[in-house]
Each structure stands twice: as C-alpha cells, then as structure tokens.
Amino acid sequence: MNQQANALVTAAEISRLAGVTRATVSNWRRRHPDFPTPTGGTDTSPTYDLDAVRAWLSARGQLPEDTPADELRTALRSHPRDGDTALRLLPAVLAAARLDESEREALPDLRDDALLRWLRSAADAWAGDIPGIEESAYGADMTGPVRALVRCVSVDGAEAATDVLAERLLEDTGGTGTYVTPRPLAELMARLLADGATFPTSVLDPACGTGSLLAAAASAGATRLHGQDVLTAQAAQAAVRLRLGHPDAVISVRTGDSLRADAFKGLAVDAVLCNPPYGVRDWGHEDLAYDERWAYGVPPKGEPELAWVQHSLAHVAPGGRAVLLMPPAAAERTAGRRVRAQLVRDGALRAVVSLPPGAATPLHVGLHLWVLERPDPQAEAPGTLLLVDAAAGGRDLDWPAIDETVLSAWRRYLADRDGFTGTPGTAGAVPITDLLDEATDLTPARHIRAASRQALHPSLLARQASELHDRLRQAARDLTGLSPTDSDWPPVDGSPRDWRTATVADLLRGGAVHFLRTPPGGRRTRNGQALPPPGPQHGGHPALTAADVLDKRPPSGTEADLPTGVAVPSVQEGDVVLTETLHSGRAAVARVVEPGEADCLLGPHLLLFRPDRRRLDPWFLAGFLAADQNVNAAATGTSIVRVDPRRLRVPLLPLAEQQRYGAAFRRLHELRTAARRAEQAAEDVARLLSAGLTGGALLPHVDGSA
C-alpha cells in the first residue's frame, strides 16, 4: 500500500516543495486549469493530494531533486491524522546522532522488523528524558518516516532533522503563544547571570519552550539544566535540542504548568532564566491565592508576570540570580505597585533594562529585562537599583551595541555599587528611596533621562558635537558619491527578463562552486571558557561572525569564540558568505570576502560558497543568492527559519554578463554600507545635541534663536 496516497499538503508546503514563492503557487492555481483541485482543508486554506501535486510539478519540470529534509516532510505528511508521529520520532534523532557514520548509513537498508526493533530500542532508551513518549507505540507504518529521518540526520545533521519534526509539531499545537527567544537575547540574558569569571552550575527555566534560554546557559558554562513547559511538544523538543547540543550536561525537562503544577517543587538552583507566557490572564490566581511562593505579595489577577517573578525567586538559593523577559507595563501598572515596591525594598530586584522594539516577540513592544537576586539574610540590602535604557540607541537592533551597553553597566555596577556613576542618558544607579513613591514606576527612561542632566558638561558636549558633525559630513559625502542616477539603471524593454536558472545543488555537482560551513559545537568555546563579552576580542585568530555580515562590519570574532570538536574552515578572497538564519525584520545578507579578510575563520550560522571564478563572478553570485524571493523559496523551519543552500537558484549567464551584474551588486553593497555609516552618524549627532539642549548644557543654533 502506498503510504503517501492520502498525504495532503498546503500551498505553503507546495511552495517549499517546488522552491518557489507562495505567490507563484497562487498564480499556478489561477492560470492552469489542470492544477490539482483541493481535496481538503477550507476555502481560505485548502489542501491538495501530495501525489497529484508532485506529478503536476514533475510534468512541468518544476520539481527539484528531493533533499533528505524534503523526504522527511513528505513522510510525515503521509500521517495527516497521526498528530504525534513527529513527537514519537524524536528519540530516533538522538539515537541516530550517536551512531557512527557507517552504522547510520546502514540503518535505512534494514528490513522493516529490524528497523522497528531499533526504533523501539531508541524510544526505550530515551523514554525517561523526552516528555510525551513514555507510552508510545510503533507500528509498521513508521518505517517510512524512520528511514527518511535517518537519511536526514546523515546528510543534513540531527539539528536539521529536529527542525523538520518541529514544523509538524508546531502545526499540531497551532503555534499559539509559542515563541522562541532570539539567540542574541538569550545569550545576553545568560551573560547577566555571570558573576565575574564564574557562571552558575545549575539553571532552571520554568517556561522553557524549545530550550533556547537553557541552551544559552549551557553554552556559557551551566552543567545542570532543568526545564518545564506546559506543551508536551515544546518540552520534548527542548529535551532533544539540549541533549544534541550539550551531551555532557545533566538535563531534566518536564511537562506541566509551572505555576499550578510545579514539577521541580523544592528544587533550589543557582540561577533562573525565563521568558514567561505573554498576556495569559488565566494563570491560576484564585487557586494560588495563599501560595507560599508569594513572599512579596499576592500577584493581582492582571499581573501574571509578577507571579512568574516570585516563582523564579522561590527556586533560587539565597544570593542566586534570576533574569526574566518582561512586558514594559509590568514596570508601571498600578495593580502591581505593591509587589514591585516590596521587591525593591527587600533588594530582590537589582536591575531593570529596557530593550528596543524587535528584540523579541511581540516585536512592536520594547520589552524589559528584570535582573533579580534572592536576598541573602546575612547581607545588607542594597540602597540603589540599576536602570539601563538600552532602547535609546535608535530603531535598528544592533546587538553588539546593546550587549556592550547593558553588560558594561551591569559589570561596573556590580564592581562598585556605591561608587557607580552610570552613563548620562543610558544607565544610572537610582536610590531606592527615590523609587518608593505612590507609583513605584520602574521604567528606566523616566528616571535615567531625568537624572542625566547633572552629569552634562557643556564644553565637553560642544567638542563632542563638533567631532560628530565632522564624521556626519564625511559620511554624507561618501553616500552622495555612491548614490545612483537614473541613467545608471536603464529599464529592460518590455517585460522583465526570464532566464534559465540552476540550483546550488546543480552547481555543486558540476564543480562550479564549493560549499563550506562551521557546524555548531558544544557548550564551551575552544579555550574552554564561558562565552566571552561581546565586541572585538584581542588575541587569537580572527573570525568572521554572522553579526559581522549582518551589520556590514569587519571580522570581530576570534578563534576562542568558535565551537570545539568541529572542522572550522578559513575564508578566502572571493568567497561568498551568506547568513544562514533569517532574523525577524531583516533580510538575508551576503558579502564577498575582501583581500584584508582572507584567512579569517568562518563562524557558525554562515554559509560559505567558493565559486570557480572562471565560471562564476563572486559579486554576481552574492547578489542573486541573497535575493529576497530566492531566500524565501529556500527557507525551511518555522520557529527557527534557516536557508537551505542547495535550493538557492542562480541564473545561467555568460561570465561577461555576470561581471556586469556583479559590478552593480558590489555598488549596491557599498551604498548600503555608506548609508549605514551615515545613519549612525546622524543618530549620534541628533542624540547628543538633544541631550545637550534638553539638559541645559547647549544653546540653540543661531539660526534657530528667537
């Protein structure tokens, strides 16, 4: 019996299958009467028979060669009514990842009964570690998905196979309220747990999702990881991802509502990281009214975040630290003022950091970080609270700048809490007595910007403003010199060009390009230390990072930042580097390695293409690889969206014509870089002058005087 006969696919899945955009699929449906008719779904979201779709695409040459990940997706779709198939396959990912290459390659050729015995053995081995598979049954219908899974692990890696399973799991849960904490934010939260050179050994995340915060803690040095999530699919993913990335850690992940049914009751850890559920009103206020965790006051019904704060503090030992991602309203809402006041009065709340919008979901809100410490009864209560306004730097997310702003202020504050002077307009230590008023408003901007006036020095500000103006004028000249004119970009006669294309997979087979990458490693860096502070480091071999490519800056990493136990390639002049992960609100970015960057090491989450320059122009390749429609068609995953490099397409043009396009793409790259410098210079000038004018340190320009 053909297991795929009843498999159904959505329009989005057809677009991934064909390597085109969803708009193209919609166009096919309208223009081609022989396009398969829907066999399920709804009027607004129809589904189609997979075999019929594949046959239609194949007849028109629109069906690319299946990748192992595609085969796994297809195998999962053959179980449309078996929602936990992906969940029950998670143990096989761990088991396959632990086999050596020859053993793994032999698995798909086993007879059905032998393959099922292996699967059942894997499930038994991991039943105590992966929530939701304790009672799983495995029948003959699982052999197809298992074979596809093992091939995916062999070719694309265990992490990629887990991503494909996660797509299916997200469909089953509906995806409501399930958000991944972005990696830069997770790493920042983890670094706030560190105290000098030491990092907490045991870390708990009571709303762990798929484990991104615990993974950041493990990468920074934690060795005992505890997580709980209300969704079984999320908790199971977290257990698998943590085990794959950090095999030496002690990992315990449980399912359940942490507030109502704490799976770790009585556990005291060194630290807590948490991104609590957003906007959940039914959190158990009535049932938990007399709970012993409410040491700072019963959280009002409309303040669930304050319940998560106290739950986190209840799980850390005295002197232990917790970092939570909070909505900004939690710092000012009237209903929560008494709990906030008690947290401040007792010294449990140590810092509040405001982040720019886009740092995490919901993207339109500038979220806060709360840094808390379980008060030590033997220690004197602090007299100040650190407030940091990291949202004052502008609209764009500049994670290195955010890290530097937050961590430098936090470390200086920890080193000398009484003598900490802060940074005007950005950070300051506010006396607790100034906060304990009727509102107990802890919003950083309302205190920091008001307090910064006394720290302004008129002559210093005037000199700094003059220097910044010079930098802005030079940046403006550079940008004007690169700005195109109408004659630079003539239109094509008639309709847009329609050219033949080849996939990167085709180019790889033909030897026109070679592909390299640095796979993610374990929990420690090459030097065996916890994650280093952000920004350029001195010493060690230079490394090109994903942040460098996104922000169009020179290599800022070092060899110490790279994972251990993996082969790390070095980049060469003319290589094309593309960011692997699609960040929210930002397109994929490609760049060509310049002569001064040659021999740098390639950081994780970057895709490196080394073209045969007798056949491919590097800038031509970079321009088309990073095209929005190309990247979107080659993207896979839902919670974490990655680019599948083999699906990217490149036009087949003569080398001379490639070079003309390449010159244009290089000019656009220089234009973007100059525009970024000019924007940053303008922002720096405007911010400094605004602070000087409003703080009374500068006078208006003569043209603006009355």
XYZ file of C-alpha atoms in Angstrom:
706
model
C 0.000 0.000 0.000
C 1.290 3.464 -0.895
C 1.601 5.333 2.388
C 1.626 8.685 0.635
C -1.669 8.175 -1.204
C -3.671 10.234 1.262
C -0.966 12.733 2.205
C -2.187 16.331 1.943
C -0.127 19.485 1.521
C -0.907 23.174 1.861
C 0.022 25.933 -0.584
C 2.947 26.876 1.658
C 4.239 23.309 1.536
C 3.856 23.243 -2.265
C 5.981 26.391 -2.460
C 8.701 24.714 -0.387
C 8.440 21.555 -2.468
C 8.876 23.437 -5.752
C 11.350 26.017 -4.456
C 9.110 28.972 -5.391
C 7.197 31.651 -3.537
C 3.617 31.250 -2.347
C 2.601 33.929 -4.840
C 3.839 31.667 -7.640
C 1.693 28.802 -6.344
C -1.350 31.097 -6.268
C -0.565 32.132 -9.836
C -0.396 28.478 -10.937
C -3.798 27.819 -9.385
C -5.367 30.717 -11.315
C -3.659 30.252 -14.683
C -3.529 26.479 -15.106
C -6.866 24.653 -15.241
C -5.097 21.299 -14.827
C -3.596 22.304 -11.478
C -4.746 19.735 -8.879
C -8.041 20.577 -7.228
C -8.228 20.855 -3.433
C -9.107 17.639 -1.629
C -9.401 19.016 1.887
C -8.875 21.999 4.142
C -11.019 25.121 3.909
C -11.830 27.708 1.260
C -9.197 30.037 2.669
C -6.627 27.328 3.400
C -7.142 24.388 1.004
C -5.026 21.230 0.992
C -4.025 19.118 -2.002
C -3.166 15.494 -2.638
C 0.618 15.222 -2.459
C 0.967 12.638 -5.238
C -1.140 14.741 -7.610
C 0.903 17.856 -6.836
C 4.209 16.055 -7.353
C 3.021 14.612 -10.660
C 1.887 18.065 -11.861
C 5.170 19.700 -10.864
C 7.246 16.902 -12.384
C 5.428 17.135 -15.728
C 6.425 20.812 -15.958
C 9.997 20.441 -14.758
C 9.194 22.339 -11.571
C 10.027 19.544 -9.138
C 13.570 19.942 -7.799
C 15.532 16.976 -6.631
C 14.301 15.991 -3.182
C 16.605 16.713 -0.281
C 16.578 14.393 2.744
C 14.676 17.096 4.640
C 12.044 17.148 1.866
C 11.741 13.384 2.036
C 11.199 13.580 5.784
C 8.499 16.234 5.369
C 6.782 14.069 2.769
C 6.944 11.019 5.015
C 5.423 12.999 7.884
C 2.623 14.247 5.645
C 1.705 10.617 4.969
C 0.367 10.552 8.553
C -2.037 13.518 8.398
C -4.275 12.119 11.132
C -1.475 10.886 13.342
C -0.510 14.121 15.058
C 2.144 12.669 17.354
C 4.243 10.946 14.651
C 6.835 13.699 14.773
C 6.889 13.581 18.564
C 7.438 9.810 18.571
C 10.357 10.188 16.160
C 12.360 12.477 18.439
C 14.121 9.597 20.245
C 15.302 8.328 16.864
C 17.076 11.648 16.263
C 19.141 11.215 19.412
C 19.793 7.545 18.739
C 20.852 8.158 15.127
C 23.069 11.078 16.098
C 25.009 8.845 18.484
C 25.807 6.216 15.845
C 28.981 6.358 13.821
C 28.635 7.204 10.141
C 28.771 3.630 8.823
C 26.129 2.408 11.291
C 23.834 5.319 10.477
C 24.136 4.810 6.712
C 23.240 1.130 7.099
C 20.006 1.767 9.004
C 17.724 2.668 6.039
C 18.593 -0.668 4.383
C 17.406 -2.764 7.327
C 14.316 -4.913 6.994
C 11.131 -3.405 8.419
C 11.118 -5.615 11.503
C 14.784 -4.876 12.294
C 14.265 -1.145 11.793
C 11.266 -1.159 14.130
C 13.274 -3.016 16.770
C 15.932 -0.308 16.548
C 13.261 2.418 16.852
C 11.640 0.782 19.871
C 15.031 0.360 21.499
C 15.745 4.075 20.935
C 12.396 5.028 22.449
C 13.020 2.826 25.492
C 16.481 4.317 25.975
C 15.222 7.912 25.964
C 11.745 7.465 27.440
C 12.790 8.976 30.755
C 14.402 12.014 29.141
C 11.895 13.075 26.477
C 8.416 14.061 27.717
C 5.473 12.531 25.895
C 6.997 9.319 24.548
C 6.679 7.122 27.614
C 3.662 5.228 26.223
C 4.441 5.487 22.502
C 3.624 2.550 20.233
C 5.466 1.917 16.987
C 3.766 0.013 14.170
C 4.765 -0.921 10.646
C 3.537 2.434 9.302
C 6.527 4.132 10.990
C 9.210 2.512 8.815
C 8.934 5.078 6.016
C 9.307 8.132 8.297
C 12.134 6.459 10.226
C 14.129 5.768 7.053
C 13.610 9.367 5.900
C 14.618 10.650 9.321
C 17.862 8.667 9.412
C 18.808 9.869 5.919
C 18.114 13.460 7.001
C 20.309 13.063 10.082
C 23.092 11.556 7.938
C 23.086 14.287 5.299
C 21.796 17.439 6.992
C 22.559 16.729 10.638
C 20.476 15.978 13.706
C 19.595 19.638 14.295
C 18.108 19.981 10.802
C 16.084 16.791 11.298
C 14.790 18.167 14.597
C 13.736 21.378 12.832
C 11.644 19.383 10.336
C 9.937 17.493 13.159
C 9.363 20.809 14.933
C 7.479 22.149 11.896
C 4.993 19.296 12.181
C 4.727 19.649 15.960
C 4.014 23.359 15.607
C 1.175 22.596 13.209
C -0.356 20.242 15.751
C -0.147 22.742 18.620
C -1.456 25.558 16.438
C 1.581 27.658 17.314
C -0.447 29.887 19.634
C 1.753 31.594 22.182
C 4.848 29.576 21.235
C 7.729 31.948 20.602
C 11.440 31.307 20.545
C 13.676 33.700 22.458
C 16.081 35.029 19.789
C 19.609 33.768 20.241
C 21.277 37.203 20.798
C 18.746 37.998 23.522
C 19.105 34.551 25.104
C 22.896 34.981 25.208
C 22.556 38.446 26.772
C 20.220 37.091 29.460
C 22.638 34.249 30.188
C 25.596 36.616 30.496
C 23.706 38.645 33.078
C 23.807 35.564 35.301
C 27.609 35.523 35.373
C 29.431 36.976 38.350
C 32.931 37.794 37.205
C 34.646 34.689 35.828
C 32.179 32.262 37.411
C 28.911 31.038 35.949
C 26.061 29.274 37.757
C 26.245 25.499 37.612
C 22.500 24.743 37.784
C 19.908 26.737 35.820
C 16.108 26.412 35.656
C 13.709 27.712 33.009
C 10.111 27.203 34.213
C 8.656 28.147 30.793
C 11.388 26.640 28.649
C 9.654 26.347 25.273
C 12.105 24.621 22.926
C 15.037 25.310 25.249
C 16.753 28.360 23.760
C 17.454 30.024 27.127
C 18.777 26.816 28.667
C 20.975 26.286 25.606
C 22.437 29.762 26.071
C 23.112 28.979 29.732
C 24.813 25.707 28.795
C 26.976 27.467 26.209
C 28.023 29.931 28.908
C 29.038 27.193 31.339
C 25.989 25.722 33.119
C 26.156 21.930 33.518
C 22.803 21.107 35.171
C 19.758 22.186 33.160
C 16.141 21.995 34.361
C 13.167 22.977 32.212
C 9.377 22.782 32.285
C 6.789 23.706 29.669
C 3.031 23.375 29.553
C 3.142 21.987 25.975
C 4.449 18.446 25.660
C 5.679 19.082 22.103
C 7.723 22.060 23.274
C 9.191 20.247 26.259
C 10.131 17.252 24.117
C 11.904 19.471 21.595
C 13.782 21.206 24.399
C 14.990 17.869 25.783
C 16.242 16.733 22.368
C 17.857 20.032 21.355
C 19.661 20.348 24.677
C 20.886 16.760 24.523
C 22.141 17.249 20.955
C 23.949 20.494 21.694
C 25.210 19.699 25.176
C 25.642 15.945 25.564
C 27.737 16.253 28.739
C 25.164 18.287 30.685
C 22.708 16.827 33.204
C 19.323 17.591 31.634
C 15.861 17.294 33.171
C 12.841 18.559 31.204
C 9.266 18.066 32.387
C 5.763 18.847 31.145
C 3.139 20.843 33.021
C 2.003 24.293 34.127
C 4.832 25.545 36.346
C 2.587 27.844 38.387
C -0.194 25.313 39.014
C 1.834 22.067 38.943
C 5.481 22.795 39.649
C 7.496 19.764 38.502
C 10.545 20.956 40.453
C 8.933 21.822 43.759
C 11.589 22.135 46.437
C 14.441 22.462 43.930
C 16.891 25.298 44.645
C 19.129 26.195 41.701
C 21.938 28.671 41.217
C 20.010 30.712 38.654
C 16.758 31.020 36.687
C 16.237 32.217 33.121
C 12.674 32.749 31.937
C 10.664 34.271 29.107
C 7.205 33.787 30.682
C 3.999 33.433 28.635
C 2.807 36.748 27.275
C -0.644 38.084 28.162
C -2.024 34.948 29.877
C -4.851 36.041 32.189
C -5.949 32.614 33.402
C -2.808 31.750 35.330
C -4.442 30.376 38.478
C -4.935 33.491 40.604
C -7.890 32.070 42.557
C -6.350 28.630 43.096
C -2.982 30.014 44.225
C -4.119 32.893 46.426
C -2.357 31.516 49.532
C 0.670 30.021 47.818
C 3.879 30.150 49.839
C 5.792 31.489 46.840
C 4.187 34.935 47.164
C 6.816 36.267 49.563
C 6.499 39.798 48.124
C 2.715 39.957 47.961
C -0.104 38.138 46.188
C 0.138 38.944 42.449
C -3.048 40.626 41.180
C -5.007 38.664 38.581
C -3.922 41.043 35.834
C -0.239 40.735 36.764
C 0.759 37.161 35.818
C 4.351 38.266 35.179
C 4.744 39.123 38.867
C 3.684 35.557 39.670
C 6.460 34.255 37.386
C 8.942 36.620 39.065
C 8.165 35.236 42.511
C 8.042 31.642 41.250
C 11.555 32.152 39.850
C 12.871 33.700 43.072
C 11.416 30.796 45.058
C 13.630 28.411 43.085
C 16.993 30.158 43.524
C 19.187 29.720 46.571
C 19.984 32.827 48.694
C 22.290 35.006 46.628
C 21.157 33.257 43.426
C 20.118 35.277 40.415
C 17.154 35.259 38.020
C 16.748 37.088 34.699
C 13.250 37.398 33.206
C 11.991 38.966 29.993
C 9.060 41.193 30.978
C 6.473 43.392 29.238
C 7.149 47.096 29.895
C 3.745 47.520 31.536
C 4.873 45.315 34.415
C 7.179 48.163 35.491
C 4.386 50.716 35.809
C 0.897 49.195 36.061
C -0.975 50.429 39.098
C -2.178 46.974 40.117
C 1.333 45.663 40.639
C 2.845 48.609 42.510
C 2.771 46.933 45.945
C 4.585 43.811 44.776
C 7.107 45.970 42.867
C 7.689 48.122 45.934
C 8.344 45.081 48.104
C 10.760 43.602 45.549
C 12.675 46.888 45.513
C 12.509 47.426 49.276
C 13.858 43.936 50.051
C 16.636 44.182 47.486
C 15.275 41.326 45.353
C 15.109 43.434 42.187
C 18.606 44.502 41.207
C 18.256 45.935 37.689
C 15.693 46.820 35.026
C 16.835 47.076 31.405
C 14.676 48.443 28.583
C 15.256 46.912 25.129
C 14.377 48.393 21.716
C 11.304 47.084 19.863
C 12.011 43.969 17.810
C 14.245 42.300 20.375
C 11.672 39.512 20.849
C 8.006 38.752 20.259
C 5.820 40.849 20.391
C 8.079 42.748 18.019
C 6.270 46.087 18.257
C 6.899 46.362 22.015
C 10.116 47.421 23.701
C 10.441 44.685 26.326
C 12.299 44.839 29.648
C 14.789 42.585 31.369
C 14.459 42.220 35.127
C 17.549 41.031 36.973
C 16.673 39.665 40.410
C 18.590 38.149 43.312
C 17.251 36.038 46.156
C 18.098 38.222 49.179
C 20.751 36.787 51.473
C 19.513 37.202 55.081
C 23.103 37.824 56.209
C 23.782 40.563 53.646
C 22.876 44.243 53.826
C 20.054 45.293 51.498
C 21.298 47.424 48.582
C 20.481 51.098 48.539
C 20.180 51.537 44.763
C 18.590 49.908 41.713
C 20.423 49.816 38.369
C 18.330 51.146 35.481
C 19.587 50.845 31.894
C 17.874 52.369 28.870
C 19.282 50.240 26.033
C 16.421 51.377 23.800
C 17.839 54.879 23.452
C 20.279 53.967 20.681
C 17.875 54.050 17.732
C 15.376 51.911 15.847
C 17.586 49.153 14.470
C 18.631 46.176 16.546
C 22.385 46.441 16.975
C 23.041 43.516 19.288
C 26.765 44.153 19.814
C 25.934 47.728 20.858
C 23.064 46.556 23.090
C 25.309 43.932 24.708
C 28.038 46.466 25.337
C 25.592 48.993 26.824
C 23.894 46.512 29.148
C 26.822 44.348 30.224
C 29.312 47.157 30.752
C 26.813 48.976 33.001
C 25.936 45.783 34.891
C 29.559 44.769 35.476
C 30.620 48.240 36.585
C 27.639 48.377 38.926
C 28.485 45.000 40.455
C 32.117 46.033 40.922
C 31.247 49.236 42.811
C 27.587 49.680 43.668
C 28.201 52.701 45.886
C 30.575 54.464 43.509
C 28.797 53.660 40.234
C 28.319 56.915 38.307
C 26.476 55.497 35.318
C 26.349 56.843 31.768
C 24.378 60.026 31.055
C 21.158 59.225 29.226
C 21.761 55.463 29.301
C 22.429 53.973 32.734
C 22.308 55.010 36.356
C 22.001 53.709 39.909
C 18.781 55.203 41.287
C 18.367 55.366 45.085
C 15.631 53.070 46.309
C 14.106 55.924 48.302
C 13.506 57.780 45.014
C 11.568 54.817 43.616
C 9.308 54.023 46.561
C 6.668 56.635 45.826
C 2.974 56.152 45.180
C 3.511 54.683 41.673
C 6.803 52.756 42.085
C 7.344 53.217 38.360
C 10.482 51.314 37.346
C 10.579 52.350 33.670
C 14.289 53.125 33.022
C 13.816 56.042 30.616
C 11.702 58.037 33.090
C 14.475 58.020 35.668
C 17.679 57.861 33.625
C 16.956 60.701 31.249
C 15.794 62.924 34.081
C 18.816 62.122 36.228
C 21.384 62.601 33.474
C 21.134 66.400 33.426
C 23.506 66.887 36.354
C 26.189 64.832 34.613
C 26.344 67.039 31.495
C 29.495 69.118 30.865
C 28.830 71.990 28.375
C 32.359 72.373 26.948
C 32.817 68.605 26.586
C 29.448 68.233 24.837
C 30.267 71.076 22.434
C 33.590 69.435 21.493
C 31.954 66.038 21.032
C 29.204 67.578 18.901
C 31.793 69.195 16.625
C 33.609 65.881 16.147
C 30.376 64.052 15.400
C 29.360 66.744 12.883
C 32.635 66.222 11.024
C 32.002 62.485 10.903
C 28.445 63.045 9.658
C 29.588 65.402 6.875
C 32.167 62.872 5.655
C 29.588 60.073 5.732
C 27.153 62.244 3.759
C 29.809 62.958 1.105
C 30.541 59.239 0.791
C 26.850 58.423 0.445
C 26.235 61.138 -2.155
C 29.155 59.895 -4.228
C 27.661 56.406 -4.357
C 24.039 57.423 -4.955
C 22.838 56.169 -8.359
C 21.359 58.356 -11.073
C 18.507 57.419 -13.387
C 20.923 56.727 -16.237
C 22.812 54.174 -14.147
C 19.916 51.721 -14.106
C 18.151 51.599 -17.503
C 14.866 49.641 -17.711
C 14.521 46.408 -19.649
C 12.487 46.749 -22.820
C 9.058 45.202 -22.476
C 8.592 42.609 -19.714
C 11.248 41.577 -17.143
C 13.949 39.174 -18.243
C 13.146 35.476 -17.996
C 16.321 33.465 -17.613
C 17.195 29.848 -17.065
C 18.413 29.047 -13.575
C 20.315 26.287 -11.818
C 20.135 25.340 -8.157
C 23.205 25.461 -5.958
C 22.878 21.672 -5.770
C 23.350 21.587 -9.568
C 26.349 23.924 -9.348
C 27.908 21.765 -6.642
C 27.553 18.646 -8.772
C 29.114 20.453 -11.719
C 32.031 21.781 -9.684
C 31.160 25.437 -10.380
C 31.033 26.152 -6.660
C 32.139 24.520 -3.406
C 30.192 24.794 -0.154
C 31.658 25.088 3.357
C 30.263 25.805 6.812
C 31.170 25.624 10.503
C 28.684 23.418 12.350
C 27.596 24.446 15.860
C 29.638 22.870 18.622
C 29.304 22.065 22.289
C 28.687 24.164 25.332
C 32.206 25.600 25.674
C 34.410 27.557 23.337
C 37.842 26.463 22.115
C 39.588 27.972 25.097
C 37.273 26.055 27.442
C 35.873 29.237 28.979
C 32.379 30.628 29.231
C 31.100 32.904 26.480
C 33.334 35.995 26.142
C 31.977 39.527 26.454
C 30.576 40.995 23.246
C 32.596 43.017 20.798
C 36.047 42.560 19.285
C 38.469 40.465 21.294
C 42.234 40.726 21.258
C 44.440 37.750 20.590
C 43.714 34.541 18.736
C 42.967 34.018 15.084
C 40.315 36.445 13.708
C 36.881 35.028 12.877
C 34.057 36.323 10.711
C 30.751 36.076 12.600
C 27.135 36.188 11.461
C 26.732 39.529 13.263
C 29.656 40.926 11.239
C 27.923 40.003 7.974
C 24.535 41.325 9.093
C 25.987 44.621 10.312
C 28.411 45.028 7.378
C 31.481 45.363 9.588
C 34.974 43.816 9.615
C 35.580 40.467 11.340
C 35.227 40.952 15.097
C 35.440 37.398 16.473
C 38.456 35.320 17.446
C 39.357 31.661 17.404
C 38.325 31.471 21.055
C 34.704 32.189 20.066
C 34.418 29.151 17.780
C 32.983 25.764 18.743
C 35.219 22.873 19.670
C 35.301 19.434 18.125
C 34.354 20.562 14.601
C 36.252 21.441 11.445
C 36.444 25.222 11.047
C 37.208 26.441 7.505
C 39.020 29.682 6.770
C 37.696 32.161 4.221
C 39.500 33.170 1.053
C 39.357 36.275 -1.091
C 36.396 35.998 -3.448
C 34.382 33.649 -1.223
C 30.677 34.465 -0.900
C 29.301 34.351 2.650
C 25.545 34.246 3.318
C 23.757 34.378 6.675
C 22.047 31.054 7.370
C 19.291 32.163 9.752
C 16.568 34.631 8.793
C 16.274 37.180 11.593
C 12.945 38.821 12.287
C 12.516 42.000 10.276
C 15.815 41.567 8.422
C 16.599 40.039 5.060
C 19.393 37.563 4.444
C 22.723 39.278 3.791
C 25.549 38.157 1.515
C 29.010 39.609 1.117
C 32.151 38.827 -0.813
C 35.337 38.319 1.193
C 37.771 41.175 0.560
C 41.597 40.753 0.459
C 42.032 42.088 4.006
C 39.597 39.497 5.363
C 41.252 36.452 3.796
C 42.381 33.664 6.138
C 39.826 34.610 8.801
C 37.985 31.659 10.324
C 34.337 31.106 9.423
C 31.940 31.490 12.328
C 28.778 29.398 12.882
C 25.470 30.213 11.172
C 27.191 31.334 7.980
C 27.064 29.607 4.584
C 30.236 29.888 2.509
C 30.198 29.458 -1.283
C 33.577 29.270 -3.053
C 32.958 29.858 -6.780
C 35.161 28.742 -9.633
C 35.972 32.264 -10.797
C 36.484 31.058 -14.362
C 32.761 30.259 -14.410
C 31.111 32.397 -11.721
C 31.608 36.029 -10.713
C 31.574 36.318 -6.881
C 29.505 39.508 -6.645
C 27.040 38.198 -9.233
C 26.671 35.059 -7.112
C 26.285 37.060 -3.885
C 23.601 39.310 -5.344
C 21.364 36.526 -6.588
C 21.901 34.223 -3.606
C 20.661 36.940 -1.202
C 17.654 37.975 -3.326
C 14.507 38.019 -1.167
C 12.468 35.782 -3.471
C 15.355 33.309 -3.714
C 15.973 33.113 0.032
C 12.269 32.857 0.917
C 11.809 29.966 -1.504
C 14.790 28.142 0.035
C 13.858 28.806 3.674
C 12.899 25.940 5.963
C 11.619 25.804 9.526
C 9.034 27.756 11.468
C 10.290 28.683 14.915
C 13.838 28.987 13.598
C 13.966 29.797 9.869
C 17.099 28.662 8.060
C 18.213 28.844 4.449
C 18.676 25.513 2.660
C 21.702 26.395 0.491
C 21.109 23.665 -2.096
C 17.715 25.126 -3.029
C 19.018 28.576 -3.888
C 18.914 29.357 -7.606
C 21.349 31.256 -9.821
C 20.742 32.479 -13.399
C 22.826 30.829 -16.124
C 24.576 33.767 -17.814
C 27.880 34.190 -19.676
C 30.762 35.297 -17.448
C 30.998 38.727 -19.091
C 27.343 39.432 -18.343
C 27.767 38.074 -14.806
C 30.543 40.594 -14.249
C 28.281 43.481 -15.279
C 25.667 42.350 -12.776
C 28.416 41.736 -10.220
C 29.692 45.300 -10.534
C 26.159 46.570 -9.909
C 25.675 44.349 -6.850
C 29.028 45.479 -5.444
C 27.999 49.103 -5.854
C 24.740 48.408 -4.006
C 26.710 46.779 -1.186
C 28.905 49.879 -0.902
C 25.779 52.062 -0.971
C 24.195 50.133 1.899
C 27.400 50.287 3.916
C 27.738 54.044 3.390
C 24.068 54.576 4.246
C 24.508 52.659 7.498
C 27.508 54.807 8.461
C 25.615 57.997 7.631
C 22.515 56.891 9.555
C 24.561 56.018 12.621
C 26.460 59.311 12.438
C 23.193 61.281 12.133
C 21.681 59.387 15.055
C 24.755 60.051 17.217
C 24.731 63.783 16.411
C 20.980 64.178 16.986
C 21.044 62.236 20.232
C 23.985 64.207 21.663
C 22.576 67.579 20.678
C 19.125 66.687 22.023
C 20.638 65.673 25.361
C 22.643 68.910 25.499
C 19.683 71.129 24.651
C 17.183 69.490 26.984
C 19.767 69.237 29.762
C 20.651 72.932 29.562
C 24.281 72.338 28.528
C 23.978 73.630 24.939
C 22.288 76.653 23.387
C 20.213 76.530 20.190
C 21.995 77.159 16.900
C 21.992 80.832 15.975
C 19.608 80.192 13.047
C 17.101 78.697 15.483
C 17.228 81.520 18.063
C 14.287 83.755 18.741
